[in-house]
Amino acid sequence: MLHIQNLRKTYPTTDGEIVALDNLSLVVNRGDFVAVVGRSGSGKTTLLNMIGGLDTPDSGSVMVDGIDMVRLPPKRAALLRRKTIGVIYQFYNLIPELTLRENITLPTELDGREIDEERLDHILSVVGLKGREGAYPDALSGGQQQRVAIARALFGQPSLLLADEPTGNLDAENSREIMRLLTMMNQTYGITVLMVTHSEEAAASAGRIITMADGRIIDDRRR
Amino acid sequence: MSPIRKIALRRIKQAPIKHLLLFAAILVSMMLISMLVFFSAETILRQNLAEKELPLSSFLQTVRLCITVAAGFLVLCSAIMIRIHIGLNRKQNEQLLAVLTSVGASPAQKKAFPFTQLQLIYAPAALCGILPGSLLGVTLGRRFLGTLGALISPAPSALLYLGVLLAQVIVGVGITALCCLLPQITFTPRSVISALKRQNPRAAVTSHSYRQSNTFKQKSLLRRLAQKSVDYSAPTYHTISLSFSISAFYPILMLLMMWHLLHVKVVLDANPFDGIETTGAVVSAVSHLFLCLGIFFLLLTLIGLASAWLMVRLQYANRRAAGKTYFSIGMDNADFRRVMRHELQTLILRSAIVLLIGTMIANTAFLMCVGG
């Protein structure tokens, strides 16, 4: 599903160069649930941005389903993001001007496809937001907004889900609910999940835990 | 309806006053610019060539030059005003484009957002202003030539007017489009990631910069806090002071134009056979033009002040909210008010400096074109 080879990324600063990713290589198989843990500044989010095609490395390759994200022109990278990759962020990143329903169907609408109402109903039930389709994000709690973000990722039927601190802004109860949903996405729909987290409890839901430090993988454990 | 269009429409609904003010500002600016262009065109097209060498011609030429200078400054002010408006929504737009990127919007779909804004607000406002402005310009031009007693040539072909109108539409909408689109289609991948993390890169830079000059250290604590706050919210304070300066610049531009036009009486007095004897005749000739200009400049000033006031209120609310931090560490309300007063003083000082520089440049431009 995901083949990363010799990925290197540096950021210039006034004090010299910061190595965010140091020749990192990683293979994630289809259907895996991987948690990436490590201290702040270890390169976890940079790795996620590279996989999502939001940032470009200095060298190396990121193959998603056999396609190199690094060398993909912007238009094709956008298409791949829309069809293959779902992304969830710590701060939900919903569009405040769109209702819950419109936020969920946004990637499909951008793709110019018809909305499958049955599937939308099913996903709303799964995330426990049925009956709130017309609400705007600011009328929802943090946990509910994160569930909308999950529903948006799920509705696009991605084969890879990238989650950047999905429980970082939530209380314990909501965090457990979000982790339950992510596990369900992985086990029921077979979606490969790569999650960056600081939470040990969240990482415990994953089948594989990768620890990063100074832009390198220092530990890779399967449970 | 496409999601991008939906977002643009809902933004207008969410902040109707802000968008209404912007629409009015572009409409009045375009109307005024169009009026000045057509006034000049009418006086050129209808002036009899037999009078080409007479002092009257020289006066007409001076009026046209004055108008060209004023129109140039108006175009510049309108461009800055649109840029200010885009700047106000920059963070919001960056976040929107970042989310669109993360959910797989293509580059073309991301560019559709500023284009939709252009379609919904900027272009209609520009177009609505051009036609009435051009009619008013032609009417004023004829009245002006009539008052001066100039020999009027027969009306040129309507096609010629249509050509000028078309050029005006292309230039007007073109400039509006450039001002609207350019700042919005230049987002970098770094800004996408920053926006997704809800971090404003510009604010981050200013918040990390710190002053260590002796002059700064010798200031009172409250002044230093005010200075820090102004540094931290630099883009907002720049925008507000620029907005105030532009609002105050309109009447100054009008006064400068009047001043320079009323000082060309010498040329007219030089030839008694023109039938124009005194400054009074000049005043009567340009009175209608000045009346219209006065109304337009007043409108622009009021619109500009209203926009600036909206921004000040927003910033005041933000500062009141930030005040909780000061109160929590034991600062009393009176001291916090002093900090705010210092910030206001900085704002007024900046606005005055910008206004002074703008006035000097405008005056030099008038002197160069009209001849001092």
Coordinates of C-alpha atoms in Angstrom, one line a residue, chain B:
Chain B
M1 CA -24.6 24.8 -7.1
S2 CA -20.9 24.0 -6.7
P3 CA -19.6 23.9 -3.2
I4 CA -17.1 26.7 -3.9
R5 CA -20.0 29.0 -5.0
K6 CA -22.0 28.0 -1.9
I7 CA -19.0 28.9 0.3
A8 CA -18.6 32.3 -1.4
L9 CA -22.3 33.1 -1.1
R10 CA -22.6 32.1 2.5
R11 CA -19.6 34.3 3.4
I12 CA -21.4 37.3 1.9
K13 CA -24.5 36.4 3.9
Q14 CA -22.5 36.0 7.1
A15 CA -20.9 39.5 6.8
P16 CA -23.4 41.5 4.8
I17 CA -22.3 45.0 6.0
K18 CA -18.6 44.3 5.2
H19 CA -19.4 43.1 1.7
L20 CA -22.0 45.9 1.1
L21 CA -19.4 48.5 2.0
L22 CA -16.9 46.9 -0.4
F23 CA -19.5 46.8 -3.2
A24 CA -20.4 50.4 -2.6
A25 CA -16.7 51.5 -2.5
I26 CA -15.9 49.8 -5.8
L27 CA -19.1 51.1 -7.4
V28 CA -18.5 54.7 -6.4
S29 CA -14.8 54.5 -7.3
M30 CA -15.6 53.1 -10.7
M31 CA -18.4 55.6 -11.2
L32 CA -16.0 58.5 -10.4
I33 CA -13.1 57.2 -12.5
S34 CA -15.5 56.6 -15.4
M35 CA -17.0 60.1 -15.0
L36 CA -13.5 61.7 -15.1
V37 CA -12.5 59.6 -18.1
F38 CA -15.6 60.5 -20.1
F39 CA -15.5 64.1 -19.0
S40 CA -12.0 64.3 -20.5
A41 CA -13.1 62.3 -23.6
E42 CA -16.0 64.6 -24.2
T43 CA -14.0 67.8 -23.9
I44 CA -11.4 66.3 -26.4
L45 CA -14.0 65.0 -28.9
R46 CA -16.3 68.0 -28.8
Q47 CA -13.8 70.8 -28.7
N48 CA -13.6 72.7 -31.9
L49 CA -10.1 72.5 -33.5
A50 CA -10.4 76.1 -34.6
E51 CA -9.8 77.1 -31.0
K52 CA -6.7 74.9 -30.7
E53 CA -4.3 77.8 -30.3
L54 CA -6.4 80.0 -28.0
P55 CA -5.7 80.3 -24.2
L56 CA -9.1 78.6 -23.7
S57 CA -7.5 75.5 -25.2
S58 CA -4.7 75.7 -22.7
F59 CA -7.2 75.9 -19.9
L60 CA -9.1 72.9 -21.1
Q61 CA -5.8 71.0 -21.4
T62 CA -5.0 72.0 -17.7
V63 CA -8.4 70.7 -16.6
R64 CA -7.9 67.5 -18.4
L65 CA -4.4 67.0 -16.9
C66 CA -5.8 67.7 -13.4
I67 CA -8.5 65.1 -14.0
T68 CA -6.0 62.6 -15.3
V69 CA -3.9 63.0 -12.1
A70 CA -7.0 62.6 -9.9
A71 CA -8.2 59.6 -11.8
G72 CA -4.7 58.0 -11.5
F73 CA -4.8 58.5 -7.7
L74 CA -8.4 57.1 -7.6
V75 CA -7.3 54.0 -9.4
L76 CA -4.5 53.5 -7.0
C77 CA -6.7 54.1 -3.9
S78 CA -9.3 51.6 -5.3
A79 CA -6.6 49.0 -5.8
I80 CA -5.3 49.5 -2.3
M81 CA -8.8 49.3 -0.9
I82 CA -9.5 45.9 -2.7
R83 CA -6.2 44.6 -1.5
I84 CA -7.0 45.7 2.1
H85 CA -10.3 43.7 1.9
I86 CA -8.6 40.6 0.5
G87 CA -5.9 41.0 3.3
L88 CA -8.6 41.0 5.9
N89 CA -9.9 37.6 4.8
R90 CA -6.4 36.2 4.1
K91 CA -6.3 33.8 7.1
Q92 CA -9.8 32.6 6.4
N93 CA -9.1 32.1 2.7
E94 CA -5.8 30.3 3.5
Q95 CA -7.6 27.9 5.8
L96 CA -10.3 27.3 3.2
L97 CA -7.8 26.6 0.4
A98 CA -5.8 24.4 2.8
V99 CA -8.8 22.3 3.6
L100 CA -9.7 22.1 -0.1
T101 CA -6.2 20.9 -0.9
S102 CA -6.3 18.2 1.8
V103 CA -9.6 16.8 0.5
G104 CA -8.3 16.7 -3.0
A105 CA -9.5 19.9 -4.8
S106 CA -7.6 20.4 -8.0
P107 CA -5.5 23.6 -8.6
A108 CA -8.3 24.8 -10.9
Q109 CA -11.0 24.2 -8.3
K110 CA -9.0 26.1 -5.7
K111 CA -8.6 29.1 -8.0
A112 CA -12.3 29.0 -8.6
F113 CA -12.9 30.5 -5.2
P114 CA -11.4 34.0 -5.9
F115 CA -12.9 33.9 -9.3
T116 CA -16.3 33.3 -7.8
Q117 CA -15.8 36.3 -5.4
L118 CA -14.8 38.3 -8.4
Q119 CA -18.0 37.2 -10.2
L120 CA -20.3 37.9 -7.2
I121 CA -18.9 41.2 -5.8
Y122 CA -16.0 42.9 -7.6
A123 CA -17.0 42.7 -11.3
P124 CA -20.7 43.6 -10.8
A125 CA -19.8 46.6 -8.7
A126 CA -17.2 47.7 -11.3
L127 CA -19.7 47.2 -14.1
C128 CA -22.6 49.0 -12.3
G129 CA -20.4 52.0 -11.7
I130 CA -19.0 52.4 -15.2
L131 CA -22.2 53.1 -17.2
P132 CA -23.8 55.8 -15.0
G133 CA -20.4 57.3 -14.5
S134 CA -19.8 57.6 -18.2
L135 CA -23.2 59.2 -18.8
L136 CA -22.5 61.7 -16.0
G137 CA -19.1 62.5 -17.4
V138 CA -20.4 63.2 -20.9
T139 CA -23.2 65.5 -19.5
L140 CA -20.7 67.4 -17.3
G141 CA -18.3 67.7 -20.2
R142 CA -20.9 69.3 -22.5
R143 CA -22.1 71.6 -19.7
F144 CA -18.5 72.6 -19.0
L145 CA -17.8 73.5 -22.7
G146 CA -21.1 75.4 -22.8
T147 CA -20.3 77.5 -19.8
L148 CA -16.9 78.3 -21.2
G149 CA -18.5 79.4 -24.4
A150 CA -16.2 77.1 -26.4
L151 CA -17.1 76.3 -30.0
I152 CA -18.6 72.8 -29.9
S153 CA -18.0 70.4 -32.8
P154 CA -20.8 68.1 -33.9
A155 CA -21.2 64.9 -31.9
P156 CA -18.8 62.3 -33.1
S157 CA -20.0 58.8 -34.0
A158 CA -21.6 56.8 -31.3
L159 CA -19.2 54.0 -32.1
L160 CA -16.4 56.2 -30.7
Y161 CA -18.2 56.6 -27.4
L162 CA -18.8 52.8 -27.4
G163 CA -15.1 52.2 -28.0
V164 CA -14.2 54.4 -25.0
L165 CA -16.8 52.7 -22.9
L166 CA -15.5 49.3 -23.9
A167 CA -11.9 50.3 -23.1
Q168 CA -13.1 51.6 -19.7
V169 CA -14.9 48.4 -19.0
I170 CA -11.9 46.3 -19.9
V171 CA -9.5 48.5 -17.9
G172 CA -11.9 48.9 -14.9
V173 CA -12.8 45.2 -14.6
G174 CA -9.3 44.2 -15.5
I175 CA -7.7 46.2 -12.7
T176 CA -10.4 45.0 -10.2
A177 CA -9.7 41.4 -11.3
L178 CA -6.0 41.7 -10.9
C179 CA -6.3 43.3 -7.4
C180 CA -8.8 40.6 -6.4
L181 CA -7.1 37.5 -7.9
L182 CA -3.4 38.1 -7.6
P183 CA -3.1 38.0 -3.7
Q184 CA -5.3 34.9 -3.6
I185 CA -3.7 32.6 -6.1
T186 CA -0.2 32.8 -4.7
F187 CA -0.5 30.5 -1.7
T188 CA 2.5 28.2 -1.2
P189 CA 2.6 24.6 0.1
R190 CA 4.0 26.0 3.3
S191 CA 1.0 28.2 3.8
V192 CA -1.3 25.2 3.2
I193 CA 0.4 23.2 6.0
S194 CA 0.5 26.2 8.4
A195 CA -3.2 27.0 7.7
L196 CA -4.1 23.3 8.4
K197 CA -2.3 23.7 11.8
R198 CA -4.2 26.9 12.3
Q199 CA -1.0 28.9 12.7
N200 CA -0.7 32.2 11.1
P201 CA 2.9 32.3 9.7
R202 CA 3.0 36.1 9.6
A203 CA 1.8 36.4 13.2
A204 CA 4.3 33.8 14.2
V205 CA 7.2 35.8 12.7
T206 CA 6.2 39.0 14.3
S207 CA 5.5 37.4 17.7
H208 CA 9.0 35.9 17.7
S209 CA 10.7 39.1 16.8
Y210 CA 11.8 41.2 19.8
R211 CA 13.1 44.7 20.2
Q212 CA 16.3 45.3 22.1
S213 CA 17.2 48.8 21.3
N214 CA 17.9 51.2 24.2
T215 CA 15.2 53.6 23.0
F216 CA 12.7 50.7 23.3
K217 CA 14.0 49.6 26.8
Q218 CA 13.8 53.2 28.1
K219 CA 10.1 53.4 27.4
S220 CA 7.5 52.8 30.1
L221 CA 6.2 49.3 30.6
L222 CA 2.8 50.3 29.3
R223 CA 4.3 51.9 26.2
R224 CA 6.4 48.8 25.6
L225 CA 3.4 46.5 25.9
A226 CA 1.4 48.7 23.5
Q227 CA 4.4 48.6 21.1
K228 CA 4.5 44.8 21.4
S229 CA 0.8 44.5 20.7
V230 CA 1.1 46.7 17.6
D231 CA 4.0 44.6 16.4
Y232 CA 2.1 41.4 17.0
S233 CA -1.0 42.5 15.2
A234 CA 1.1 44.4 12.6
P235 CA -1.0 43.4 9.5
T236 CA -4.2 44.5 11.2
Y237 CA -2.8 47.8 12.3
H238 CA -1.3 48.5 8.9
T239 CA -4.7 47.8 7.3
I240 CA -6.6 50.0 9.7
S241 CA -4.2 52.9 9.4
L242 CA -4.1 52.6 5.5
S243 CA -7.9 52.5 5.5
F244 CA -8.1 55.7 7.6
S245 CA -5.5 57.4 5.5
I246 CA -7.2 56.6 2.2
S247 CA -10.6 57.8 3.6
A248 CA -9.0 61.1 4.6
F249 CA -7.1 61.3 1.3
Y250 CA -10.2 61.6 -0.9
P251 CA -11.2 65.1 0.4
I252 CA -7.5 66.2 0.3
L253 CA -7.3 65.0 -3.4
M254 CA -10.5 67.1 -4.1
L255 CA -9.0 70.2 -2.4
L256 CA -5.7 69.8 -4.2
M257 CA -7.5 69.5 -7.6
M258 CA -9.6 72.6 -6.8
W259 CA -6.6 74.6 -5.7
H260 CA -4.6 73.8 -8.8
L261 CA -7.5 74.4 -11.2
L262 CA -8.5 77.8 -9.6
H263 CA -4.9 78.9 -10.0
V264 CA -4.9 78.8 -13.8
K265 CA -6.9 82.1 -14.1
V266 CA -3.9 83.9 -15.4
V267 CA -4.0 82.1 -18.7
L268 CA -7.7 82.9 -19.2
D269 CA -7.3 86.6 -18.2
A270 CA -4.4 86.9 -20.7
N271 CA -6.8 87.0 -23.6
P272 CA -9.8 89.3 -23.3
F273 CA -11.2 88.2 -26.7
D274 CA -12.1 84.8 -25.1
G275 CA -14.9 86.4 -23.3
I276 CA -13.8 85.0 -20.0
E277 CA -12.7 87.7 -17.7
T278 CA -12.2 86.5 -14.1
T279 CA -11.7 83.7 -11.8
G280 CA -15.5 83.7 -11.3
A281 CA -16.0 82.4 -14.8
V282 CA -13.6 79.6 -14.2
V283 CA -15.4 78.8 -10.9
S284 CA -18.7 78.8 -12.7
A285 CA -17.3 76.6 -15.4
V286 CA -16.0 74.0 -13.1
S287 CA -18.7 74.3 -10.4
H288 CA -20.9 71.4 -11.6
L289 CA -17.8 69.3 -12.0
F290 CA -16.7 70.1 -8.4
L291 CA -20.2 69.5 -7.1
C292 CA -20.3 66.0 -8.5
L293 CA -16.7 65.4 -7.4
G294 CA -17.6 66.6 -3.9
I295 CA -20.5 64.2 -3.6
F296 CA -18.5 61.3 -4.8
F297 CA -15.5 62.1 -2.7
L298 CA -17.7 62.5 0.3
L299 CA -19.3 59.1 -0.4
L300 CA -15.9 57.5 -0.7
T301 CA -14.7 59.1 2.5
L302 CA -17.8 57.9 4.4
I303 CA -17.6 54.4 3.0
G304 CA -13.8 54.2 3.8
L305 CA -14.4 55.5 7.4
A306 CA -17.2 53.0 7.9
S307 CA -14.9 50.1 6.8
A308 CA -12.1 51.4 9.0
W309 CA -14.5 51.7 11.9
L310 CA -15.6 48.1 11.4
M311 CA -12.0 47.0 11.5
V312 CA -11.3 49.1 14.6
R313 CA -14.3 47.6 16.4
L314 CA -13.1 44.1 15.6
Q315 CA -9.6 44.8 16.8
Y316 CA -11.0 46.4 20.0
A317 CA -13.0 43.3 20.7
N318 CA -9.9 41.2 20.1
R319 CA -7.8 43.4 22.5
R320 CA -10.5 43.3 25.2
A321 CA -10.5 39.5 24.9
A322 CA -6.7 39.5 25.2
G323 CA -7.0 41.9 28.2
K324 CA -8.0 38.9 30.4
T325 CA -4.4 37.8 30.3
Y326 CA -3.2 41.1 31.6
F327 CA -5.9 41.2 34.3
S328 CA -5.0 37.6 35.4
I329 CA -1.5 38.7 36.2
G330 CA -2.7 41.7 38.2
M331 CA -2.8 44.6 35.8
D332 CA -5.7 46.9 36.6
N333 CA -8.3 48.2 34.1
A334 CA -6.9 51.8 34.1
D335 CA -3.4 50.5 33.0
F336 CA -5.0 48.3 30.4
R337 CA -6.9 51.4 29.0
R338 CA -3.6 53.3 28.9
V339 CA -2.0 50.5 26.8
M340 CA -5.0 50.7 24.5
R341 CA -4.6 54.5 24.3
H342 CA -1.0 54.1 23.4
E343 CA -2.0 51.7 20.6
L344 CA -4.5 54.2 19.3
Q345 CA -1.9 56.9 19.4
T346 CA 0.4 54.7 17.3
L347 CA -2.4 54.1 14.9
I348 CA -3.3 57.8 14.5
L349 CA 0.4 58.7 14.0
R350 CA 0.8 56.0 11.3
S351 CA -2.3 57.2 9.5
A352 CA -1.1 60.8 9.7
I353 CA 2.3 59.9 8.3
V354 CA 0.8 57.9 5.4
L355 CA -1.7 60.7 4.7
L356 CA 1.1 63.3 4.7
I357 CA 3.2 61.4 2.3
G358 CA 0.2 60.7 0.1
T359 CA -0.7 64.4 0.1
M360 CA 2.9 65.4 -0.8
I361 CA 3.1 62.9 -3.7
A362 CA -0.4 64.0 -5.0
N363 CA 0.6 67.7 -4.8
T364 CA 3.9 67.1 -6.6
A365 CA 2.0 65.1 -9.3
F366 CA -0.5 68.0 -9.7
L367 CA 2.4 70.6 -9.9
M368 CA 4.2 68.5 -12.5
C369 CA 1.2 68.1 -14.7
V370 CA -0.5 71.5 -14.3
G371 CA 2.7 73.5 -13.8
G372 CA 3.3 75.3 -10.5

